[in-house]
Amino acid sequence: MRKLIVLLMLTSTILFGISEFIPAGYDSILLSRNNAKYYDQMKKIPLFDTLINGLGLENMIQGVVASQLVKYGTKIEQFNELLSNQILLVQKGENFLLAAGPAKEAEKLAKAVGDLLGSEMFSKAQKGYVFISNKREFIDLCLSGGGSVPNEVLKWFEDNSVWAVGYAPKLNLSGAEFESVFVVKVEQDKLTGFQRLRAKNDAAVKVLADAKPASSYALHRDTNLSGEIFIFSNVQSAASLKGTYEQIFGAIPATFSGMIAQTFGISNDLGNMVEKILGLSEKTTGRMAVSIGVAQFIQSLFETQKEGKATNPSFYAVIESKISIQEIAKTLGRGEIVADTLKIDNFTVKSDGKYVRVFSDQQSKERVSLEKALKIFDPAKHSLFVFVDLAPIVEKLLGIASQSVLVAVGTVENNNYTTNWYIK
């Protein structure tokens, strides 16, 4: 009974104001509370302290915003008040809405923000909140409310470290239906959180069964792994996860994938290449290890400014697969086969009938970051492992000593797939 009372108090006093704008039939929502409080706490985390305070990003951004707001008779303090309280993000189909507030000068701020964002976005103020959307009609739909968030989701706000909670009642990944909960926390030394996918139909249960890790996984011991970024995939079946992978990669904006292709020296459409490669999933086990080195690439951006050419990042991948280089060349429709290797742009592909290995021309010999990653990775528990050693990247970029990392691990348990992550 006591927890129920606390929950009702939280719902009515903390979220009631902005949660009334959740529409019926939404696809996903995100609620954040006490933004000023948690933002100040986040700034004390070493990485964010360096970026926000050390580099002066906050002052720079606020200066730019303030110069624009003055044209509309508003001040940066009023804009800060708007963002300091609650934020609601709503997505339904192709429509989205951001609501923020409450704030005293909501009408002026809505006008200012609407003009600054341009004619393709719409803004409105009501009840002290500012609403921004890609469709005017969607703002009206959200103002009508009618939607709700399950109590067990809102219950996460009982934890004082929780800053934001997201929820998607029906996330469809190629026929596999999941319920998704997303939580962001600010702890003393790190920003942390998780996403939990709960299976809602038999197809989703099958996906989770195939996403369980294999304790025999050993690709993380490959001696060619190097750099600062590591991705280990350790699942039972790549074929059954093909649709999920396609949907994830398909959501990447073409502009962003184009930037990645250019950075790595890939001359073809990266999205199209990934789609073709996923078509070979029947001949892969779903177990692979990828390493990327970017520290030297970042350093070269400064060293070669006058020449106008930087070193490409290093890339290496080892994939448990029976695919031949001839099949890869045929599937991609490009590349040159020389002896037992396939040459594509800045990459060399080799296959021994059991493993496919992909090497970039630029290779890193740095393995200190890998040693850090291997202290955390557990092949018996982790079906997905992502490790980004931010320390050498920050040091090359800013010349500041750092111990920062980004870690994300995926686990399967009781028809749930949970991705836990943290940045420190």
CSV table of C-alpha atoms in Angstrom, one decimal, residues 65-273:
chain,number,residue,atom,x,y,z
A,65,VAL,CA,20.8,30.6,-28.5
A,66,ALA,CA,20.7,33.9,-26.5
A,67,SER,CA,21.6,35.9,-29.6
A,68,GLN,CA,18.7,34.4,-31.5
A,69,LEU,CA,16.1,34.7,-28.6
A,70,VAL,CA,16.7,38.4,-28.1
A,71,LYS,CA,15.0,39.1,-31.5
A,72,TYR,CA,11.8,37.7,-30.0
A,73,GLY,CA,11.9,39.6,-26.7
A,74,THR,CA,13.0,36.5,-24.7
A,75,LYS,CA,16.0,35.8,-22.6
A,76,ILE,CA,18.3,32.8,-22.2
A,77,GLU,CA,17.1,32.4,-18.6
A,78,GLN,CA,13.6,31.9,-19.8
A,79,PHE,CA,14.7,29.3,-22.3
A,80,ASN,CA,16.6,27.5,-19.6
A,81,GLU,CA,13.5,27.5,-17.4
A,82,LEU,CA,11.6,25.8,-20.3
A,83,LEU,CA,14.2,23.0,-20.4
A,84,SER,CA,14.7,22.7,-16.6
A,85,ASN,CA,11.5,20.9,-15.7
A,86,GLN,CA,9.9,18.2,-17.7
A,87,ILE,CA,10.3,16.9,-21.3
A,88,LEU,CA,8.0,14.6,-23.2
A,89,LEU,CA,8.9,12.9,-26.5
A,90,VAL,CA,6.1,11.1,-28.4
A,91,GLN,CA,6.4,9.1,-31.6
A,92,LYS,CA,3.5,7.7,-33.6
A,93,GLY,CA,4.2,6.4,-37.1
A,94,GLU,CA,6.1,9.1,-38.9
A,95,ASN,CA,4.9,11.9,-36.5
A,96,PHE,CA,6.8,13.0,-33.5
A,97,LEU,CA,6.3,15.6,-30.8
A,98,LEU,CA,8.5,17.3,-28.2
A,99,ALA,CA,6.9,19.0,-25.2
A,100,ALA,CA,8.8,21.0,-22.6
A,101,GLY,CA,7.9,23.0,-19.5
A,102,PRO,CA,6.2,24.4,-17.7
A,103,ALA,CA,7.7,27.9,-18.2
A,104,LYS,CA,6.3,31.4,-17.6
A,105,GLU,CA,7.1,32.8,-21.1
A,106,ALA,CA,5.8,29.7,-23.0
A,107,GLU,CA,4.0,31.8,-25.7
A,108,LYS,CA,7.1,33.9,-26.6
A,109,LEU,CA,9.4,30.8,-26.5
A,110,ALA,CA,7.0,28.8,-28.8
A,111,LYS,CA,7.1,31.6,-31.3
A,112,ALA,CA,10.9,32.0,-31.1
A,113,VAL,CA,11.6,28.2,-31.3
A,114,GLY,CA,9.1,27.8,-34.2
A,115,ASP,CA,10.7,30.5,-36.3
A,116,LEU,CA,14.2,29.2,-35.6
A,117,LEU,CA,13.3,25.7,-36.6
A,118,GLY,CA,11.9,26.8,-40.0
A,119,SER,CA,8.7,26.1,-41.9
A,120,GLU,CA,8.9,22.3,-41.8
A,121,MET,CA,8.3,22.3,-38.0
A,122,PHE,CA,5.3,23.6,-36.0
A,123,SER,CA,5.2,25.0,-32.5
A,124,LYS,CA,2.5,25.9,-30.1
A,125,ALA,CA,2.1,26.9,-26.4
A,126,GLN,CA,-0.6,25.8,-24.0
A,127,LYS,CA,-0.8,25.5,-20.2
A,128,GLY,CA,2.7,26.8,-19.8
A,129,TYR,CA,4.2,24.1,-22.1
A,130,VAL,CA,5.9,24.5,-25.5
A,131,PHE,CA,5.0,21.9,-28.1
A,132,ILE,CA,7.1,21.2,-31.3
A,133,SER,CA,6.2,18.7,-34.0
A,134,ASN,CA,6.6,17.8,-37.7
A,135,LYS,CA,2.8,18.0,-38.1
A,136,ARG,CA,0.5,20.7,-36.7
A,137,GLU,CA,-2.3,18.1,-36.5
A,138,PHE,CA,-0.2,15.9,-34.3
A,139,ILE,CA,0.2,18.7,-31.7
A,140,ASP,CA,-3.6,18.9,-31.5
A,141,LEU,CA,-3.8,15.1,-31.1
A,142,CYS,CA,-1.4,15.2,-28.2
A,143,LEU,CA,-3.2,18.1,-26.6
A,144,SER,CA,-6.3,15.9,-26.6
A,145,GLY,CA,-4.4,13.3,-24.5
A,146,GLY,CA,-6.1,10.0,-23.9
A,147,GLY,CA,-2.9,7.8,-23.6
A,148,SER,CA,-1.3,6.4,-20.5
A,149,VAL,CA,1.9,4.7,-19.3
A,150,PRO,CA,1.7,1.4,-17.3
A,151,ASN,CA,2.2,1.8,-13.5
A,152,GLU,CA,5.1,-0.7,-13.6
A,153,VAL,CA,6.9,1.6,-16.0
A,154,LEU,CA,6.3,4.8,-14.0
A,155,LYS,CA,7.4,2.9,-10.9
A,156,TRP,CA,11.0,3.3,-12.1
A,157,PHE,CA,10.7,7.0,-11.0
A,158,GLU,CA,10.7,5.8,-7.4
A,159,ASP,CA,14.5,5.4,-7.8
A,160,ASN,CA,15.9,8.9,-7.1
A,161,SER,CA,18.8,8.3,-9.6
A,162,VAL,CA,16.4,7.9,-12.6
A,163,TRP,CA,16.3,10.9,-14.9
A,164,ALA,CA,14.2,9.6,-17.8
A,165,VAL,CA,12.0,6.6,-18.7
A,166,GLY,CA,10.9,5.5,-22.1
A,167,TYR,CA,8.2,3.1,-23.2
A,168,ALA,CA,7.1,1.4,-26.4
A,169,PRO,CA,4.0,-0.9,-25.9
A,170,LYS,CA,4.5,-2.8,-29.2
A,171,LEU,CA,7.8,-2.7,-30.9
A,172,ASN,CA,7.7,-4.8,-34.1
A,173,LEU,CA,11.0,-6.2,-35.4
A,174,SER,CA,10.2,-8.1,-38.6
A,175,GLY,CA,7.2,-9.8,-37.1
A,176,ALA,CA,8.7,-10.3,-33.6
A,177,GLU,CA,6.8,-8.2,-31.2
A,178,PHE,CA,8.3,-6.8,-28.0
A,179,GLU,CA,7.4,-4.4,-25.2
A,180,SER,CA,10.2,-2.0,-24.6
A,181,VAL,CA,11.2,-0.1,-21.5
A,182,PHE,CA,14.1,2.4,-21.5
A,183,VAL,CA,15.6,3.9,-18.4
A,184,VAL,CA,18.4,6.6,-17.9
A,185,LYS,CA,20.1,7.1,-14.6
A,186,VAL,CA,22.6,9.6,-13.3
A,187,GLU,CA,24.9,8.0,-10.7
A,188,GLN,CA,27.9,9.5,-8.9
A,189,ASP,CA,30.5,8.6,-11.4
A,190,LYS,CA,28.6,7.7,-14.6
A,191,LEU,CA,25.6,8.1,-16.8
A,192,THR,CA,23.9,4.7,-17.0
A,193,GLY,CA,20.8,2.9,-18.1
A,194,PHE,CA,19.2,0.0,-19.9
A,195,GLN,CA,16.7,-1.0,-22.5
A,196,ARG,CA,14.6,-4.1,-21.8
A,197,LEU,CA,12.7,-5.9,-24.6
A,198,ARG,CA,10.0,-8.3,-23.4
A,199,ALA,CA,8.8,-10.9,-25.9
A,200,LYS,CA,5.1,-10.6,-26.7
A,201,ASN,CA,4.6,-13.3,-29.3
A,202,ASP,CA,6.2,-16.7,-30.4
A,203,ALA,CA,8.3,-15.0,-33.1
A,204,ALA,CA,9.9,-12.8,-30.4
A,205,VAL,CA,10.5,-15.8,-28.1
A,206,LYS,CA,12.3,-17.5,-31.1
A,207,VAL,CA,14.5,-14.4,-31.6
A,208,LEU,CA,15.5,-14.4,-28.0
A,209,ALA,CA,16.3,-18.1,-28.0
A,210,ASP,CA,18.6,-17.5,-31.0
A,211,ALA,CA,20.1,-14.5,-29.3
A,212,LYS,CA,21.4,-16.5,-26.3
A,213,PRO,CA,25.2,-16.5,-26.0
A,214,ALA,CA,27.5,-19.5,-26.7
A,215,SER,CA,30.0,-20.1,-23.9
A,216,SER,CA,32.4,-21.6,-26.5
A,217,TYR,CA,32.8,-18.1,-28.1
A,218,ALA,CA,36.5,-17.4,-28.5
A,219,LEU,CA,36.8,-14.7,-31.2
A,220,HIS,CA,37.6,-12.1,-28.6
A,221,ARG,CA,41.0,-13.7,-28.4
A,222,ASP,CA,41.9,-13.1,-32.0
A,223,THR,CA,45.3,-11.6,-32.2
A,224,ASN,CA,44.4,-9.2,-35.0
A,225,LEU,CA,42.0,-7.2,-32.8
A,226,SER,CA,43.2,-3.8,-32.0
A,227,GLY,CA,42.2,-0.1,-31.7
A,228,GLU,CA,39.7,1.5,-29.2
A,229,ILE,CA,36.3,0.3,-30.3
A,230,PHE,CA,35.2,-3.4,-30.0
A,231,ILE,CA,32.0,-5.1,-30.9
A,232,PHE,CA,31.5,-8.8,-30.1
A,233,SER,CA,28.4,-10.6,-31.3
A,234,ASN,CA,27.8,-14.0,-29.6
A,235,VAL,CA,24.4,-15.4,-30.7
A,236,GLN,CA,23.1,-18.8,-31.7
A,237,SER,CA,21.8,-17.9,-35.1
A,238,ALA,CA,22.4,-15.0,-37.4
A,239,ALA,CA,19.7,-16.2,-39.9
A,240,SER,CA,16.8,-15.8,-37.5
A,241,LEU,CA,18.1,-12.3,-36.5
A,242,LYS,CA,18.5,-11.2,-40.1
A,243,GLY,CA,15.2,-9.3,-40.1
A,244,THR,CA,16.0,-7.5,-36.9
A,245,TYR,CA,19.5,-6.5,-38.2
A,246,GLU,CA,17.9,-5.2,-41.4
A,247,GLN,CA,15.5,-3.1,-39.5
A,248,ILE,CA,18.2,-1.6,-37.3
A,249,PHE,CA,20.5,-0.8,-40.2
A,250,GLY,CA,17.6,0.5,-42.2
A,251,ALA,CA,16.9,3.1,-39.6
A,252,ILE,CA,20.3,4.7,-40.0
A,253,PRO,CA,20.0,7.9,-42.0
A,254,ALA,CA,21.5,7.8,-45.4
A,255,THR,CA,23.6,10.9,-44.7
A,256,PHE,CA,25.2,9.3,-41.6
A,257,SER,CA,25.9,6.0,-43.4
A,258,GLY,CA,27.4,8.0,-46.2
A,259,MET,CA,29.7,9.8,-43.8
A,260,ILE,CA,30.8,6.4,-42.4
A,261,ALA,CA,31.5,5.1,-45.9
A,262,GLN,CA,33.6,8.2,-46.7
A,263,THR,CA,35.6,7.9,-43.5
A,264,PHE,CA,36.5,4.3,-44.1
A,265,GLY,CA,37.2,4.8,-47.9
A,266,ILE,CA,34.2,2.8,-49.1
A,267,SER,CA,33.2,3.9,-52.6
A,268,ASN,CA,29.8,2.2,-52.7
A,269,ASP,CA,26.5,2.7,-50.9
A,270,LEU,CA,27.1,1.4,-47.4
A,271,GLY,CA,23.5,0.7,-46.7
A,272,ASN,CA,23.1,-1.4,-49.9
A,273,MET,CA,26.3,-3.3,-49.1
